[in-house]
C-alpha atoms as a PDB file:
ATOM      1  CA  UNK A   1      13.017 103.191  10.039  1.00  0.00           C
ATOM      2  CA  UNK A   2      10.149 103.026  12.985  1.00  0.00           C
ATOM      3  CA  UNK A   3       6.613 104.030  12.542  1.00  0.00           C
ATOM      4  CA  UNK A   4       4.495 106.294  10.915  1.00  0.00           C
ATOM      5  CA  UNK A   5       5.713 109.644  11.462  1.00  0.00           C
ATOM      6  CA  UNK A   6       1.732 110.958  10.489  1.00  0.00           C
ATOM      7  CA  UNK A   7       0.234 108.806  13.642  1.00  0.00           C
ATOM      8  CA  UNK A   8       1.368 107.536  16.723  1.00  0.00           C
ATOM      9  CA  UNK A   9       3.272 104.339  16.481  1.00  0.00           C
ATOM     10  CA  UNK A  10       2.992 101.326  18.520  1.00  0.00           C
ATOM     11  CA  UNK A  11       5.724  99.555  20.832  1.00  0.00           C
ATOM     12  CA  UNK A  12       5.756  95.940  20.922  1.00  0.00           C
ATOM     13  CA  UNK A  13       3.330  96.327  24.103  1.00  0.00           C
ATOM     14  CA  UNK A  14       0.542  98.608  22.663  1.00  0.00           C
ATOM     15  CA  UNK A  15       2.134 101.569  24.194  1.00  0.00           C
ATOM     16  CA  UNK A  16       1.754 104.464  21.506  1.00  0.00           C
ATOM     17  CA  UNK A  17       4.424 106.434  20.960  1.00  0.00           C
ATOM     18  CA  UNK A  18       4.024 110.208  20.307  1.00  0.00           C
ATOM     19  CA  UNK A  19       4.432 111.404  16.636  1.00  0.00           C
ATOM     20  CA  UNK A  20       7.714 113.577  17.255  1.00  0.00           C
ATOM     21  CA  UNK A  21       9.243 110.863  19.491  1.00  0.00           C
ATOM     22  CA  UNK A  22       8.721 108.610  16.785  1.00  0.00           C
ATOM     23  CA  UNK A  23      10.405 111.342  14.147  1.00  0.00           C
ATOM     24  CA  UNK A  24      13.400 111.698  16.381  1.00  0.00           C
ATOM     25  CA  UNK A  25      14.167 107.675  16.676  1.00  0.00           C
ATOM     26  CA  UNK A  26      14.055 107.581  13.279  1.00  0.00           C
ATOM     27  CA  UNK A  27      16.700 110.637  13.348  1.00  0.00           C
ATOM     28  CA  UNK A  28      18.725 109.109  15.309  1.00  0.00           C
ATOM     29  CA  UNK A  29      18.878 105.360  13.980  1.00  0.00           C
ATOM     30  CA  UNK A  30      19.661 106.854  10.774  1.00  0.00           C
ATOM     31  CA  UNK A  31      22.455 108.603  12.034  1.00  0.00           C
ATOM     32  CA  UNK A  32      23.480 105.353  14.433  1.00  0.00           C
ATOM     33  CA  UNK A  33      23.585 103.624  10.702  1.00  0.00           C
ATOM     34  CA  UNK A  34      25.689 106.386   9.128  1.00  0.00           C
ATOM     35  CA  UNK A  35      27.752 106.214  12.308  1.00  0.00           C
ATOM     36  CA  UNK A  36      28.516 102.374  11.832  1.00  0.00           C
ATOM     37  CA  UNK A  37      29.078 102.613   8.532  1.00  0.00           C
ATOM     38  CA  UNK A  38      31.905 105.000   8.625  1.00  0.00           C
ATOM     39  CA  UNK A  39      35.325 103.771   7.246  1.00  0.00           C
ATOM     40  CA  UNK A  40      38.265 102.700   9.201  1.00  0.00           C
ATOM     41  CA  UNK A  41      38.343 102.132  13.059  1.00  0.00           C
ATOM     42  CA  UNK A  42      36.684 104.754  15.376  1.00  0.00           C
ATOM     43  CA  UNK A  43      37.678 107.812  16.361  1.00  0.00           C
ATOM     44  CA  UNK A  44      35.920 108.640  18.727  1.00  0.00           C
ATOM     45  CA  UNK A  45      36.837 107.789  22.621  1.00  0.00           C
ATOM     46  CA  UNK A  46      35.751 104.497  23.383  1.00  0.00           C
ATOM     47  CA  UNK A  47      33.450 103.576  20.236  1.00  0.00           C
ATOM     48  CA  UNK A  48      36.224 100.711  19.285  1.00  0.00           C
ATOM     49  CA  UNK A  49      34.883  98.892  22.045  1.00  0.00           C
ATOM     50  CA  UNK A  50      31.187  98.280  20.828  1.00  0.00           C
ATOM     51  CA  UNK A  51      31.726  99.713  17.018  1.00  0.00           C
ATOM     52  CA  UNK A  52      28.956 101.734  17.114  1.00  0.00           C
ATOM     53  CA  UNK A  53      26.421  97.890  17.107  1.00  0.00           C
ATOM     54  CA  UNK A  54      23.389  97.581  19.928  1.00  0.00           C
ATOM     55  CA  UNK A  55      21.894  94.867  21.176  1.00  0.00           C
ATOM     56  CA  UNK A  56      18.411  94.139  20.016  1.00  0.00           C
ATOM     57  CA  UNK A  57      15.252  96.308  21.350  1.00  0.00           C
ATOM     58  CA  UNK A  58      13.458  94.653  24.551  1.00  0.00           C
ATOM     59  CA  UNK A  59      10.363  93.824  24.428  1.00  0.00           C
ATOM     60  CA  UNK A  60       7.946  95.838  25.682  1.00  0.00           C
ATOM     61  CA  UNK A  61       6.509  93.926  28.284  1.00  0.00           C
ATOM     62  CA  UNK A  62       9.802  93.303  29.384  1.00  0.00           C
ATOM     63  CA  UNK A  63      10.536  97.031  30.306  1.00  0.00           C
ATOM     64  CA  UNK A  64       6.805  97.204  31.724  1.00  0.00           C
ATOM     65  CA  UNK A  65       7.762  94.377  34.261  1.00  0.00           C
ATOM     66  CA  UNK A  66      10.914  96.034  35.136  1.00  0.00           C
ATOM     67  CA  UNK A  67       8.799  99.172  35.820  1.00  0.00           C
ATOM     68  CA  UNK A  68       6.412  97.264  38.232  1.00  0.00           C
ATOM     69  CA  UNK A  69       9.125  95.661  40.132  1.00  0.00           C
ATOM     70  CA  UNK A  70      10.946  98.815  40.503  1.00  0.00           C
ATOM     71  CA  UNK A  71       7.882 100.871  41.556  1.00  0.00           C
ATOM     72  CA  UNK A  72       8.552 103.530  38.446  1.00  0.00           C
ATOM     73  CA  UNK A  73       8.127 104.877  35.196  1.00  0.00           C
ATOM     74  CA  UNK A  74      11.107 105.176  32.953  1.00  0.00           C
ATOM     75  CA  UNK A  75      11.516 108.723  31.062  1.00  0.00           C
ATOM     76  CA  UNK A  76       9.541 107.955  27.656  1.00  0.00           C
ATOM     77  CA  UNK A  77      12.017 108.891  24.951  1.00  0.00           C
ATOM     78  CA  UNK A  78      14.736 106.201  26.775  1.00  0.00           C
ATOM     79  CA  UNK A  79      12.376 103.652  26.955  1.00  0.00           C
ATOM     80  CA  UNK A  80      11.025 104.178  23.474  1.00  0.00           C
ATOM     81  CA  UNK A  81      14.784 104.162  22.546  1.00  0.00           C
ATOM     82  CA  UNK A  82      15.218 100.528  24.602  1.00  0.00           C
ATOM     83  CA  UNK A  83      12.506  98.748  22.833  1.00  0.00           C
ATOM     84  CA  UNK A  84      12.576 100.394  19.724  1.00  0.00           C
ATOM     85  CA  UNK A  85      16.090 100.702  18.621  1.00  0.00           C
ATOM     86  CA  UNK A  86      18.313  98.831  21.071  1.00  0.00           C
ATOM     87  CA  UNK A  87      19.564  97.624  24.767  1.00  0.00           C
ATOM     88  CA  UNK A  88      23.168  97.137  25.907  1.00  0.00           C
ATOM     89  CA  UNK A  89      25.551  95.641  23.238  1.00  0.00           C
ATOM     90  CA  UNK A  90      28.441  93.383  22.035  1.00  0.00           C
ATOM     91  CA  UNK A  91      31.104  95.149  24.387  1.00  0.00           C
ATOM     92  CA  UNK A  92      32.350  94.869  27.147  1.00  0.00           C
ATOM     93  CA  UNK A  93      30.406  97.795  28.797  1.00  0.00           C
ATOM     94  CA  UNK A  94      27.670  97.453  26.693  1.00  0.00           C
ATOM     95  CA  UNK A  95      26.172  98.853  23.210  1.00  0.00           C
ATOM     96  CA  UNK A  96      27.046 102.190  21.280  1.00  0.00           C
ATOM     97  CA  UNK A  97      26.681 105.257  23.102  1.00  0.00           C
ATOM     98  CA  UNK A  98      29.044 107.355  24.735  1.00  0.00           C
ATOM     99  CA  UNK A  99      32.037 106.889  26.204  1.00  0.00           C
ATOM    100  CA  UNK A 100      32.135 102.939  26.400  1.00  0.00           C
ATOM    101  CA  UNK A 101      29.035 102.266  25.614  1.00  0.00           C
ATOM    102  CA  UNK A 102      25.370 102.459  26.964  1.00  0.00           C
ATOM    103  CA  UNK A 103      24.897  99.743  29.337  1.00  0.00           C
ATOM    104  CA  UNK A 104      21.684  97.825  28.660  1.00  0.00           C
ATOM    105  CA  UNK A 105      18.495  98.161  31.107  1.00  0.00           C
ATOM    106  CA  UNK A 106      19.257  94.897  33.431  1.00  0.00           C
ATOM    107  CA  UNK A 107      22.982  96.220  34.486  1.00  0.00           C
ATOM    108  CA  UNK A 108      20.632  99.366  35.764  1.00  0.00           C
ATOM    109  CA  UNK A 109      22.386  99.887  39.353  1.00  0.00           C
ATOM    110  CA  UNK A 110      25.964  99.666  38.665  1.00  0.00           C
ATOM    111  CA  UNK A 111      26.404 103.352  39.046  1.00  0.00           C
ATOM    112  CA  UNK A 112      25.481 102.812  42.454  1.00  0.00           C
ATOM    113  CA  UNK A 113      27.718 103.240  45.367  1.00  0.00           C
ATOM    114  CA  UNK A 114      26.018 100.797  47.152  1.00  0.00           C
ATOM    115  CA  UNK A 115      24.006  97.792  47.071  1.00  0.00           C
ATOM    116  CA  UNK A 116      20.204  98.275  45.243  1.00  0.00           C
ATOM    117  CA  UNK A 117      17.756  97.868  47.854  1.00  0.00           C
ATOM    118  CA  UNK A 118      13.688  97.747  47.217  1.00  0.00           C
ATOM    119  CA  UNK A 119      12.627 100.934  46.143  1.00  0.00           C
ATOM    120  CA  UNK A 120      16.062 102.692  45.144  1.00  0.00           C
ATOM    121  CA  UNK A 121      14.912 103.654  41.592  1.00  0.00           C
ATOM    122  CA  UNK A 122      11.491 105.224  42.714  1.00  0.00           C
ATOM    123  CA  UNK A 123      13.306 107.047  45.990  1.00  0.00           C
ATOM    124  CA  UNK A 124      13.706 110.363  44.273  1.00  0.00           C
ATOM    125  CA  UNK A 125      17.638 111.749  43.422  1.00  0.00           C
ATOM    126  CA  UNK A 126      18.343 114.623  45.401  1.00  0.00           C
ATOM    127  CA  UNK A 127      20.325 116.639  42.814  1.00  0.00           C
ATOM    128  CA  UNK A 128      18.978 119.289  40.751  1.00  0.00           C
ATOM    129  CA  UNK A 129      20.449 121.067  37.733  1.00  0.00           C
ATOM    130  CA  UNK A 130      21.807 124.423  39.077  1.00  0.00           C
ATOM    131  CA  UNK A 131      22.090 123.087  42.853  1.00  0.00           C
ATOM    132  CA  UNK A 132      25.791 123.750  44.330  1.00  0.00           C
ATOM    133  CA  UNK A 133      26.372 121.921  47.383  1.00  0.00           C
ATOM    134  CA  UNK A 134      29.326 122.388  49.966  1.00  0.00           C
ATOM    135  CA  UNK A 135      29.733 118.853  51.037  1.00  0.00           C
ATOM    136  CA  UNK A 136      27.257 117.010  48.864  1.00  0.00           C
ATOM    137  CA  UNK A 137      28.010 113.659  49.948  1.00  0.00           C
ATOM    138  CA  UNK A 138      27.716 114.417  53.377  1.00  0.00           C
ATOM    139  CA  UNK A 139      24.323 116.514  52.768  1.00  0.00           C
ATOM    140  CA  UNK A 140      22.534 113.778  50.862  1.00  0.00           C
ATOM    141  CA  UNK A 141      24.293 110.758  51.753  1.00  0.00           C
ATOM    142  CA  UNK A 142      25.201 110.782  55.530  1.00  0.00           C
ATOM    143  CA  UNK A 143      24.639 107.663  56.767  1.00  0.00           C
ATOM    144  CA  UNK A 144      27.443 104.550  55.879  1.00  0.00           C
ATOM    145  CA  UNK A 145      24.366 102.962  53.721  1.00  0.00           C
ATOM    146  CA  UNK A 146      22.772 106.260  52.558  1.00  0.00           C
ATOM    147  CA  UNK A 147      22.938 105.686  48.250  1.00  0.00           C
ATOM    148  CA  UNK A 148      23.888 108.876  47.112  1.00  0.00           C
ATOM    149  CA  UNK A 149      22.864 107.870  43.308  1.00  0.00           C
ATOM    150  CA  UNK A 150      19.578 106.997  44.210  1.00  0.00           C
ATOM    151  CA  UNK A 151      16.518 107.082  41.497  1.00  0.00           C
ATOM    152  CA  UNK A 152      18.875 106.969  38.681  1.00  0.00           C
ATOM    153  CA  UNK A 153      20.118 104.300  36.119  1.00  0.00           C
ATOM    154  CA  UNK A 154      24.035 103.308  35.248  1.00  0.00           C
ATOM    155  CA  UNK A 155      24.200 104.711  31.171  1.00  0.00           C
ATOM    156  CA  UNK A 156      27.661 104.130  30.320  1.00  0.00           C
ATOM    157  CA  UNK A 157      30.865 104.298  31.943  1.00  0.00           C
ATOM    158  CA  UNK A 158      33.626 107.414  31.232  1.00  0.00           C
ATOM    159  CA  UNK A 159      36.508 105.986  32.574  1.00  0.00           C
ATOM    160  CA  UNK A 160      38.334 105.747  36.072  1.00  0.00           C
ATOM    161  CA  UNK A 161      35.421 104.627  37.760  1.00  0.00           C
ATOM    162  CA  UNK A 162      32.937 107.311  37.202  1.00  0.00           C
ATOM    163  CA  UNK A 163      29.482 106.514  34.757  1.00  0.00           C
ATOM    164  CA  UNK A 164      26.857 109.201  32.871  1.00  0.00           C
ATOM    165  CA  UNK A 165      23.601 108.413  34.673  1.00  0.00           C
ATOM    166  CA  UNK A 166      19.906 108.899  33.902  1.00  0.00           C
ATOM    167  CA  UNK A 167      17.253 110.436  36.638  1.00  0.00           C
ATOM    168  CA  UNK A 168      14.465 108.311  37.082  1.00  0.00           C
ATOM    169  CA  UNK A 169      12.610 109.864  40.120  1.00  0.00           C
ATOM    170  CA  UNK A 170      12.734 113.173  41.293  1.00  0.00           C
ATOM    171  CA  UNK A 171      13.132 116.873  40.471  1.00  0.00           C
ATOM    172  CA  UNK A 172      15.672 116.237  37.740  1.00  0.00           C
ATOM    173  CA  UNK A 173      13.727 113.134  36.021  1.00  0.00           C
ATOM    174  CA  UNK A 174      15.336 112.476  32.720  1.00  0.00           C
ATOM    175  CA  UNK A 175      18.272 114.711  32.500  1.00  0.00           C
ATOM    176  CA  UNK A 176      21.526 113.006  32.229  1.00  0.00           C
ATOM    177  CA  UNK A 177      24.590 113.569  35.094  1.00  0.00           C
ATOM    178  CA  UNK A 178      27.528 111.449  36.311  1.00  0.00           C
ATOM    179  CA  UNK A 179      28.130 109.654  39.570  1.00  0.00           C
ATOM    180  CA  UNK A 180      31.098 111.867  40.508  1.00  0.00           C
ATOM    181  CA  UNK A 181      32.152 112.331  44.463  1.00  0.00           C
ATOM    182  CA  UNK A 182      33.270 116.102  44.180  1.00  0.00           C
ATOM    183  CA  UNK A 183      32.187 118.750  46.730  1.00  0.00           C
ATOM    184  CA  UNK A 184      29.836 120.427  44.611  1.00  0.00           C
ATOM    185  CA  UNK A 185      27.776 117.626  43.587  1.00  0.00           C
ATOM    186  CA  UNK A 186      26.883 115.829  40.286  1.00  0.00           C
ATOM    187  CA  UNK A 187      27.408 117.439  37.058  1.00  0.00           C
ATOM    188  CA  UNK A 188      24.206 117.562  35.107  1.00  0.00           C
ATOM    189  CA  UNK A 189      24.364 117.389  31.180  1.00  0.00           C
ATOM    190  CA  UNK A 190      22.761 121.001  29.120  1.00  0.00           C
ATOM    191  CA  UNK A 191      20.434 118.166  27.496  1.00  0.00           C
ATOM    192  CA  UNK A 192      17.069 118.167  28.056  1.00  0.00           C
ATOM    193  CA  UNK A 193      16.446 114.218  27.964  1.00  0.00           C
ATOM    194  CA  UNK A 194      17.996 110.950  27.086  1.00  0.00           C
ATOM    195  CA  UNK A 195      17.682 111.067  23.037  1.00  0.00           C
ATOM    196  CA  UNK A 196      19.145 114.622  22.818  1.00  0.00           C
ATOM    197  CA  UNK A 197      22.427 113.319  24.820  1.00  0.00           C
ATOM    198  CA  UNK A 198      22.342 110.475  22.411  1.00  0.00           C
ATOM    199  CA  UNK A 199      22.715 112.231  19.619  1.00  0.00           C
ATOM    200  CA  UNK A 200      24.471 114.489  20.099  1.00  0.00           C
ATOM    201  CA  UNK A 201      27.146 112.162  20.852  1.00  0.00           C
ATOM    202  CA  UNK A 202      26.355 110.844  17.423  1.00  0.00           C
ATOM    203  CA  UNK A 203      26.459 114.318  15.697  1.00  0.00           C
ATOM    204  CA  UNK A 204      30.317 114.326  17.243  1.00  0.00           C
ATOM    205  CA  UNK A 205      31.182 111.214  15.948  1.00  0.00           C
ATOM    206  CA  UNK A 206      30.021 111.966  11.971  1.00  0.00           C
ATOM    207  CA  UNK A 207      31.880 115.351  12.779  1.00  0.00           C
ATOM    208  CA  UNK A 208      35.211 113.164  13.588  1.00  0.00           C
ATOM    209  CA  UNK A 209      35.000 114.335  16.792  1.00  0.00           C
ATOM    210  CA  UNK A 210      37.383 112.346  19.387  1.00  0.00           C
ATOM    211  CA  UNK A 211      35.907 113.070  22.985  1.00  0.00           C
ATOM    212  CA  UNK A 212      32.528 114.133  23.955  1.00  0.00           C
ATOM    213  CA  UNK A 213      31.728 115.915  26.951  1.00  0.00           C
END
């Protein structure tokens, strides 16, 4: 289990980590355990392809450089989950998480339509949860190398080409969509962050659940 759910734990780089975030990683490596330890082969869409197994945490000052380069600060409970439980995986896509699998922190911009350019994580997404658009590709993106995905990270892929993303900069910071190309514009997630999307994707797997939306 991680930390001391009574104080503030540390990250491998000094970086404390608030008492409740701490409780909830704990949660939800328990249940990442119980998950892996179920019999048989999965169930749930996907999970055959990493078996519910992560790659090992990054170091902190790993994820601190990829901060500086990047100009930004990743959402705290993800990167508490990256260098305290796990990054990417044994699959093909990556390590358990939904879908096929969370990809891990260094495969970042292949949600993008486009090629990463300086500056693409801190350049703020445009979306917003609530925010219907008529055309959104052609509001936000209208140029041929306008990134519509900008100032979010790939999470794991769904299928047919589309991915679950996280918002790094901008209005929306830390809420979970998709990279979809309908009208109306991405479709955000009801969670409020990273670690609540996570498990509850894990809460539908102990339930035998088979797809999770």
């Amino acid at each position: 289990m991680l930390g001391n759910h009574h104080e503030s734990s540390d990250t491998n780089d000094g970086v404390l980590i608030d008492p409740a975030l701490s409780t909830r990683l704990d949660r939800v490596a328990a249940k990442l355990a119980a998950a892996a330890r179920l019999p048989g082969e999965p169930v749930m869409f996907g999970a055959s392809a990493h078996r519910f197994e992560l790659g090992p945490p990054l170091p902190g000052g790993e994820v601190a450089a990829f901060e500086r380069a990047h100009g930004v600060s990743l959402p705290e409970d993800y990167r508490a989950f990256i260098t305290k439980i796990g990054n990417g995986g044994p699959g093909r896509w990556g390590g358990a998480g939904p879908y096929y699998g969370l990809h891990p922190l260094q495969d970042w911009a292949t949600s993008l339509w486009g090629m990463p350019e300086p500056h693409m994580l801190a350049t703020p997404f445009p979306a917003e949860p609530g925010r219907v658009y008529s055309d959104w590709l052609s509001e936000v993106a209208p140029g041929d190398d306008d990134e519509p995905y900008r100032g979010t990270l790939a999470l794991s892929d769904q299928g047919c080409g589309f991915l679950s993303v996280l918002v790094v900069s901008g209005p929306a910071r830390g809420r979970i969509t998709d990279n979809n190309d309908t009208p109306a514009g991405p479709a955000f997630t009801d969670d409020a962050d990273f670690l609540t999307w996570y498990e509850r994707w894990l809460d539908a797997v102990l339930a035998g659940a088979t797809h999770f939306r």
